[in-house]
């Protein structure tokens, strides 16, 4: 029996409800695959402020760093919006990512066949989309110096160093090796010096992955191609600001915020979380869609723990549950046969994942 220690941060709003479904599915799949999970729950966000007066208690950082991975729900809510900036839930999350040194943000977008009508694009364009944006998260123009403003000018600096580009490129190529072995590096090398270095270093790193086909695309073209023909992409590797924009654009291909997972990884430890927030408007009603969080647990198995077979099982469980017409309320308009609660959806996915035969 393999054992893993998972730090659980349920957070605020729908966070506790969706995390409970993710652990339900993890435990069910673990039992089939000979894996035991030991969870340690720690506080972050508004609930942490209410309990101890700090949105990110030191214990949360310590427990997370000592674990094999962090599974995270969502934080925030109106109740805490009027607090001073450093006491707000969002400040806790930013500080958390920095403390953990997570430099790579991974955002997969896959469009489930049963949900093609939920996208704002035509079904034939989005059917079969399965791509991953690998975004550099703690460098580039959001952090570069000098930056500042006076009354008449504002300025920021886009800077990347060779080691920063190398480490994010390795993440992208390793992921591509697990997928269909294609990386498209997105930059603006026709205009920006920093992008010329980016391109040079990515090409160098690619020599270590001879099986992976590397292409390059300018960011303006990439933004257009994502809408024109998203199926041409597998792994998109890009810097902080380009990735910020492209990953949001890509997430809309799937049509529903309640479906998409993400991971933020670094040298130390990874944080696995849905892309949506704490949805205070539906908290406690038992109607939140847990799929993004369950899919985040699958990413955790694949990327943090190397448990690909268990991850495949969860992914198959989600697909089969959707194929059989189970929908939470947010997806009710798309070929629903049964409208289910958060907990029923988690139980169905767990059951389908357990029954799945590779
Ligand atoms: P949100 O993502 O929480 O909600 C936007 C809309 O989508 C709401 O109508 C909500 O009901 C719906 N929704 C979101 N997730 C859903 C799910 N799983 N199932 C069904 N419906 C779902 O964004 P928001 O309303 O802008 O923000 C609410 C709070 O969340 C704010 O305090 C914000 O700061 C915080 N937030 C946190 C994170 C995070 O923890 N990583 C990310 C974004 C926003």
Coordinates of C-alpha atoms and ligand atoms in Angstrom, one line a residue:
X1 CA 0.0 0.0 0.0
X2 CA 1.4 3.4 -1.0
X3 CA 0.8 6.3 1.3
X4 CA 0.7 10.0 0.5
X5 CA 0.2 13.0 2.8
X6 CA -2.1 15.6 1.4
X7 CA -2.5 19.1 2.8
X8 CA -6.2 20.0 2.4
X9 CA -7.2 23.7 2.2
X10 CA -11.0 23.8 1.9
X11 CA -11.2 27.6 2.2
X12 CA -14.4 29.6 2.0
X13 CA -17.8 29.5 0.2
X14 CA -18.2 26.3 -1.8
X15 CA -14.6 25.3 -0.9
X16 CA -15.5 22.7 1.8
X17 CA -18.3 21.1 -0.4
X18 CA -16.2 20.6 -3.4
X19 CA -13.1 19.4 -1.6
X20 CA -15.2 16.8 0.2
X21 CA -16.2 15.4 -3.1
X22 CA -12.6 15.3 -4.3
X23 CA -11.5 13.4 -1.3
X24 CA -14.4 11.0 -1.7
X25 CA -13.3 10.2 -5.3
X26 CA -9.6 10.0 -4.2
X27 CA -10.4 7.5 -1.5
X28 CA -12.5 5.4 -3.8
X29 CA -9.9 5.3 -6.5
X30 CA -7.1 4.8 -4.0
X31 CA -8.8 1.7 -2.7
X32 CA -8.7 0.2 -6.2
X33 CA -5.1 1.2 -6.9
X34 CA -3.5 0.3 -3.5
X35 CA -3.0 3.9 -2.5
X36 CA -3.9 5.4 0.9
X37 CA -4.2 9.2 1.4
X38 CA -3.7 10.8 4.8
X39 CA -5.2 14.3 4.8
X40 CA -4.3 17.2 7.0
X41 CA -6.7 20.0 7.0
X42 CA -5.3 23.6 7.4
X43 CA -6.9 27.0 7.1
X44 CA -6.6 29.7 4.6
X45 CA -8.7 32.7 3.5
X46 CA -11.6 34.2 5.3
X47 CA -12.1 31.2 7.6
X48 CA -8.5 31.5 8.7
X49 CA -8.9 35.2 9.4
X50 CA -12.1 34.4 11.5
X51 CA -10.3 31.7 13.4
X52 CA -6.9 33.3 14.1
X53 CA -6.9 36.8 12.6
X54 CA -4.5 35.9 9.7
X55 CA -5.6 34.7 6.2
X56 CA -2.4 32.6 6.0
X57 CA -1.4 31.1 9.3
X58 CA 2.2 29.9 9.5
X59 CA 0.9 26.3 10.2
X60 CA -0.7 26.3 6.8
X61 CA 2.7 26.9 5.1
X62 CA 4.5 24.4 7.3
X63 CA 2.0 21.6 6.9
X64 CA 1.8 22.3 3.1
X65 CA 5.6 22.2 2.7
X66 CA 5.8 19.0 4.7
X67 CA 3.2 17.2 2.5
X68 CA 3.3 15.5 -0.8
X69 CA 0.9 17.9 -2.4
X70 CA -1.7 20.5 -1.6
X71 CA -5.4 20.2 -2.7
X72 CA -7.1 23.6 -2.5
X73 CA -10.7 24.6 -2.8
X74 CA -11.3 28.4 -3.0
X75 CA -11.1 31.4 -0.8
X76 CA -12.8 34.8 -0.4
X77 CA -16.2 36.4 0.0
X78 CA -17.9 39.7 0.5
X79 CA -17.7 39.3 4.3
X80 CA -13.9 39.9 4.2
X81 CA -13.8 42.5 1.3
X82 CA -13.6 45.5 3.6
X83 CA -10.6 44.3 5.6
X84 CA -7.2 46.0 5.2
X85 CA -5.4 44.5 2.1
X86 CA -3.0 42.3 4.1
X87 CA -5.8 40.7 6.0
X88 CA -7.9 39.8 3.0
X89 CA -8.2 36.2 1.8
X90 CA -6.6 37.0 -1.6
X91 CA -3.5 38.3 0.1
X92 CA -3.1 35.0 1.9
X93 CA -3.3 33.1 -1.4
X94 CA -0.7 35.3 -3.2
X95 CA 1.6 35.0 -0.1
X96 CA 1.1 31.3 -0.1
X97 CA 2.1 30.8 -3.8
X98 CA 5.2 32.9 -3.1
X99 CA 6.2 30.9 0.0
X100 CA 5.8 27.7 -1.9
X101 CA 7.8 29.0 -4.9
X102 CA 5.3 27.8 -7.5
X103 CA 6.7 29.1 -10.8
X104 CA 4.6 27.1 -13.3
X105 CA 0.9 27.3 -13.7
X106 CA -0.6 24.5 -15.6
X107 CA -4.1 24.9 -17.0
X108 CA -5.6 22.2 -19.1
X109 CA -8.6 22.8 -21.3
X110 CA -10.4 19.8 -22.5
X111 CA -13.9 19.9 -23.9
X112 CA -15.9 16.9 -22.9
X113 CA -17.9 15.5 -25.9
X114 CA -21.2 15.8 -23.9
X115 CA -20.6 19.5 -23.2
X116 CA -19.7 20.7 -26.8
X117 CA -23.0 22.7 -26.9
X118 CA -21.9 24.6 -23.8
X119 CA -19.1 26.4 -25.6
X120 CA -19.7 29.8 -27.3
X121 CA -17.8 28.4 -30.3
X122 CA -19.3 26.0 -32.8
X123 CA -19.4 22.3 -31.7
X124 CA -17.2 21.2 -34.6
X125 CA -14.5 23.6 -33.6
X126 CA -14.3 22.6 -29.9
X127 CA -15.2 18.9 -30.1
X128 CA -12.0 17.0 -29.1
X129 CA -10.0 20.0 -27.8
X130 CA -7.5 18.8 -25.3
X131 CA -4.7 21.3 -24.6
X132 CA -2.5 22.5 -21.7
X133 CA -1.2 26.0 -21.2
X134 CA 2.1 26.1 -19.2
X135 CA 2.5 29.6 -18.0
X136 CA 5.5 31.0 -16.2
X137 CA 4.0 32.4 -13.0
X138 CA 6.5 34.4 -10.9
X139 CA 8.6 36.3 -13.5
X140 CA 8.2 38.5 -16.5
X141 CA 6.5 41.8 -16.7
X142 CA 4.4 41.4 -13.6
X143 CA 7.6 41.3 -11.5
X144 CA 10.4 43.0 -13.6
X145 CA 12.2 46.0 -12.4
X146 CA 12.2 48.9 -12.9
X147 CA 8.5 49.6 -12.6
X148 CA 6.6 52.6 -11.5
X149 CA 4.6 55.6 -12.5
X150 CA 4.5 59.3 -12.1
X151 CA 1.7 61.6 -13.2
X152 CA 2.4 61.4 -16.9
X153 CA 4.2 58.1 -17.4
X154 CA 3.8 54.5 -16.2
X155 CA 6.4 51.7 -16.9
X156 CA 7.0 48.0 -16.4
X157 CA 9.9 45.8 -17.5
X158 CA 9.6 42.4 -19.1
X159 CA 12.7 40.5 -18.0
X160 CA 13.4 36.8 -18.1
X161 CA 16.7 35.2 -17.2
X162 CA 18.1 32.0 -18.8
X163 CA 17.4 29.9 -15.6
X164 CA 13.9 31.1 -15.4
X165 CA 13.2 30.2 -19.0
X166 CA 15.0 26.8 -18.7
X167 CA 13.0 25.7 -15.7
X168 CA 9.6 26.5 -17.2
X169 CA 10.6 25.0 -20.5
X170 CA 11.6 21.7 -18.8
X171 CA 8.1 21.6 -17.2
X172 CA 6.4 22.0 -20.6
X173 CA 8.6 19.4 -22.3
X174 CA 8.1 16.9 -19.5
X175 CA 4.3 17.3 -19.7
X176 CA 4.4 17.0 -23.5
X177 CA 6.2 13.7 -23.1
X178 CA 3.1 12.4 -21.2
X179 CA 0.8 13.8 -23.8
X180 CA 1.0 13.9 -27.6
X181 CA 4.6 15.2 -27.6
X182 CA 4.0 18.6 -29.1
X183 CA 5.1 22.0 -27.6
X184 CA 4.1 25.3 -29.1
X185 CA 6.2 28.1 -27.5
X186 CA 4.4 31.4 -27.7
X187 CA 6.3 34.7 -27.7
X188 CA 6.7 38.0 -29.4
X189 CA 10.2 37.4 -30.8
X190 CA 9.6 39.6 -33.8
X191 CA 9.5 42.7 -31.5
X192 CA 10.8 41.9 -28.0
X193 CA 14.5 41.2 -27.1
X194 CA 13.3 39.2 -24.1
X195 CA 11.3 37.0 -26.4
X196 CA 14.4 36.4 -28.6
X197 CA 16.2 35.0 -25.5
X198 CA 13.1 33.0 -24.6
X199 CA 13.0 31.4 -28.0
X200 CA 16.8 30.7 -28.0
X201 CA 16.6 29.0 -24.6
X202 CA 13.5 27.0 -25.4
X203 CA 15.2 25.6 -28.5
X204 CA 18.3 24.7 -26.4
X205 CA 16.1 22.9 -23.8
X206 CA 14.2 21.1 -26.6
X207 CA 17.5 19.3 -27.5
X208 CA 17.0 17.2 -24.4
X209 CA 13.6 16.1 -25.6
X210 CA 14.2 14.8 -29.1
X211 CA 10.8 13.1 -29.2
X212 CA 8.9 16.3 -28.7
X213 CA 8.1 18.4 -31.8
X214 CA 8.7 22.1 -31.0
X215 CA 7.0 25.0 -32.9
X216 CA 6.9 28.7 -32.2
X217 CA 4.1 31.2 -32.6
X218 CA 3.8 34.9 -32.0
X219 CA 1.3 35.7 -29.3
X220 CA -1.1 37.7 -31.5
X221 CA -1.3 34.8 -33.9
X222 CA -1.8 32.3 -31.0
X223 CA -4.7 34.3 -29.6
X224 CA -6.3 34.1 -33.1
X225 CA -5.4 30.4 -33.7
X226 CA -7.0 29.4 -30.3
X227 CA -10.3 30.5 -31.6
X228 CA -9.9 29.5 -35.2
X229 CA -8.6 26.0 -34.7
X230 CA -7.9 25.1 -31.0
X231 CA -7.3 21.4 -31.9
X232 CA -3.9 22.2 -33.4
X233 CA -2.5 22.7 -29.9
X234 CA -1.2 20.2 -27.3
X235 CA 1.1 22.0 -24.9
X236 CA 1.4 25.8 -25.1
X237 CA 4.5 27.1 -23.3
X238 CA 4.5 30.8 -22.6
X239 CA 5.5 33.6 -20.2
X240 CA 3.5 35.3 -17.5
X241 CA 1.5 38.0 -19.2
X242 CA 0.9 36.1 -22.4
X243 CA -0.1 33.0 -20.4
X244 CA -2.5 35.0 -18.2
X245 CA -4.4 36.1 -21.3
X246 CA -4.2 32.9 -23.4
X247 CA -5.2 30.6 -20.5
X248 CA -8.4 32.6 -19.8
X249 CA -9.1 32.6 -23.5
X250 CA -8.6 28.8 -23.7
X251 CA -10.7 28.1 -20.6
X252 CA -13.7 29.6 -22.4
X253 CA -13.5 26.9 -25.0
X254 CA -15.0 24.4 -22.5
X255 CA -17.9 26.7 -21.8
X256 CA -18.2 26.1 -18.0
X257 CA -16.2 27.5 -15.2
X258 CA -17.2 24.5 -13.0
X259 CA -15.2 22.0 -15.1
X260 CA -11.7 23.3 -15.3
X261 CA -8.8 22.3 -13.0
X262 CA -5.3 23.8 -12.6
X263 CA -2.0 23.2 -10.9
X264 CA 0.7 25.6 -9.7
X265 CA 4.0 23.8 -9.4
X266 CA 7.5 24.6 -8.4
X267 CA 10.7 23.1 -7.0
X268 CA 9.1 22.3 -3.7
X269 CA 5.5 21.4 -3.8
X270 CA 2.4 21.7 -6.1
X271 CA -1.0 23.3 -5.4
X272 CA -3.9 21.7 -7.2
X273 CA -7.1 23.8 -7.4
X274 CA -10.2 24.6 -9.6
X275 CA -9.9 27.7 -11.7
X276 CA -13.1 29.1 -10.2
X277 CA -13.6 31.1 -7.0
X278 CA -15.6 30.4 -3.8
X279 CA -19.0 31.1 -5.4
X280 CA -20.5 32.6 -2.3
X281 CA -23.9 33.0 -4.1
X282 CA -24.4 29.2 -4.1
X283 CA -22.4 28.2 -1.0
X284 CA -24.1 25.8 1.4
X285 CA -26.8 25.0 -1.1
X286 CA -25.4 21.7 -2.3
X287 CA -25.5 22.6 -6.0
X288 CA -21.9 23.5 -6.7
X289 CA -20.2 21.6 -9.5
X290 CA -17.4 19.6 -8.0
X291 CA -15.9 18.4 -11.3
X292 CA -13.1 21.1 -11.5
X293 CA -11.9 20.1 -8.1
X294 CA -12.1 16.4 -8.8
X295 CA -10.2 17.0 -12.0
X296 CA -7.6 19.0 -9.9
X297 CA -7.2 15.9 -7.7
X298 CA -6.6 13.9 -10.9
X299 CA -3.8 16.4 -11.9
X300 CA -2.3 16.0 -8.4
X301 CA -2.1 12.2 -8.9
X302 CA -0.5 12.6 -12.3
X303 CA 1.9 15.5 -11.7
X304 CA 2.7 15.4 -8.0
X305 CA 2.5 11.7 -7.2
X306 CA 3.2 10.0 -10.6
X307 CA 0.0 7.9 -10.1
X308 CA -1.1 8.0 -13.8
X309 CA -3.3 5.0 -13.6
X310 CA -5.3 6.4 -10.7
X311 CA -5.5 9.8 -12.6
X312 CA -6.8 8.0 -15.7
X313 CA -9.4 6.3 -13.6
X314 CA -10.7 9.7 -12.3
X315 CA -10.7 11.3 -15.8
X316 CA -12.6 8.3 -17.1
X317 CA -15.1 8.6 -14.2
X318 CA -15.8 12.2 -15.0
X319 CA -16.3 11.5 -18.7
X320 CA -18.6 8.5 -18.1
X321 CA -20.7 10.5 -15.6
X322 CA -21.2 13.3 -18.1
X323 CA -21.9 10.7 -20.9
X324 CA -24.7 9.2 -18.8
X325 CA -26.3 12.6 -18.5
X326 CA -25.6 13.5 -14.9
X327 CA -25.4 17.3 -14.5
X328 CA -25.2 19.7 -11.6
X329 CA -27.5 22.7 -11.9
X330 CA -24.9 24.9 -13.7
X331 CA -24.8 22.4 -16.6
X332 CA -28.5 21.5 -16.6
X333 CA -29.1 23.1 -20.0
X334 CA -26.8 20.7 -21.8
X335 CA -28.2 17.3 -22.5
X336 CA -29.1 16.6 -18.9
X337 CA -30.8 13.3 -18.0
X338 CA -30.4 13.6 -14.2
X339 CA -29.9 16.9 -12.3
X340 CA -27.8 16.0 -9.2
X341 CA -26.4 17.7 -6.1
X342 CA -22.8 18.3 -5.4
X343 CA -22.6 15.2 -3.3
X344 CA -24.5 13.0 -5.8
X345 CA -22.1 14.1 -8.6
X346 CA -19.1 13.2 -6.5
X347 CA -20.5 9.8 -5.7
X348 CA -21.3 9.1 -9.3
X349 CA -17.8 10.0 -10.4
X350 CA -16.4 7.8 -7.7
X351 CA -18.5 4.9 -8.7
X352 CA -17.8 5.3 -12.4
X353 CA -14.0 5.6 -11.7
X354 CA -14.1 2.4 -9.6
X355 CA -16.0 0.5 -12.3
X356 CA -13.7 1.8 -15.2
X357 CA -11.7 -0.8 -17.0
X358 CA -8.6 0.5 -18.8
Ligands
LIG1 P1 -16.6 32.7 -8.8 O1 -15.7 31.9 -9.7 O2 -16.5 32.3 -7.4 O3 -18.1 32.7 -9.3 C1 -18.5 33.2 -10.6 C2 -19.9 32.6 -10.9 O4 -19.7 31.2 -11.3 C3 -20.9 32.6 -9.8 O5 -22.2 32.8 -10.3 C4 -20.8 31.2 -9.2 O6 -21.9 30.7 -8.6 C5 -20.4 30.4 -10.4 N1 -19.6 29.2 -10.1 C6 -18.2 29.2 -9.7 N2 -17.8 28.0 -9.5 C7 -18.9 27.2 -9.6 C8 -19.1 25.8 -9.4 N3 -18.1 24.9 -9.1 N4 -20.3 25.3 -9.7 C9 -21.3 26.0 -10.1 N5 -21.2 27.4 -10.2 C10 -20.0 27.9 -10.0 O7 -16.1 34.2 -9.0 P2 -16.5 35.5 -8.3 O8 -18.0 35.5 -8.0 O9 -15.9 36.6 -9.0 O10 -15.7 35.5 -6.9 C11 -16.2 35.0 -5.6 C12 -15.1 35.0 -4.6 O11 -14.1 34.1 -5.0 C13 -14.4 36.4 -4.5 O12 -14.2 36.6 -3.1 C14 -13.1 36.2 -5.2 O13 -12.1 37.0 -4.7 C15 -12.8 34.7 -4.9 N6 -12.0 34.0 -5.9 C16 -11.1 33.1 -5.4 C17 -10.3 32.4 -6.2 C18 -9.4 31.3 -5.6 O14 -9.7 30.9 -4.4 N7 -8.5 30.8 -6.3 C19 -10.3 32.6 -7.6 C20 -11.2 33.5 -8.1 C21 -12.1 34.2 -7.2

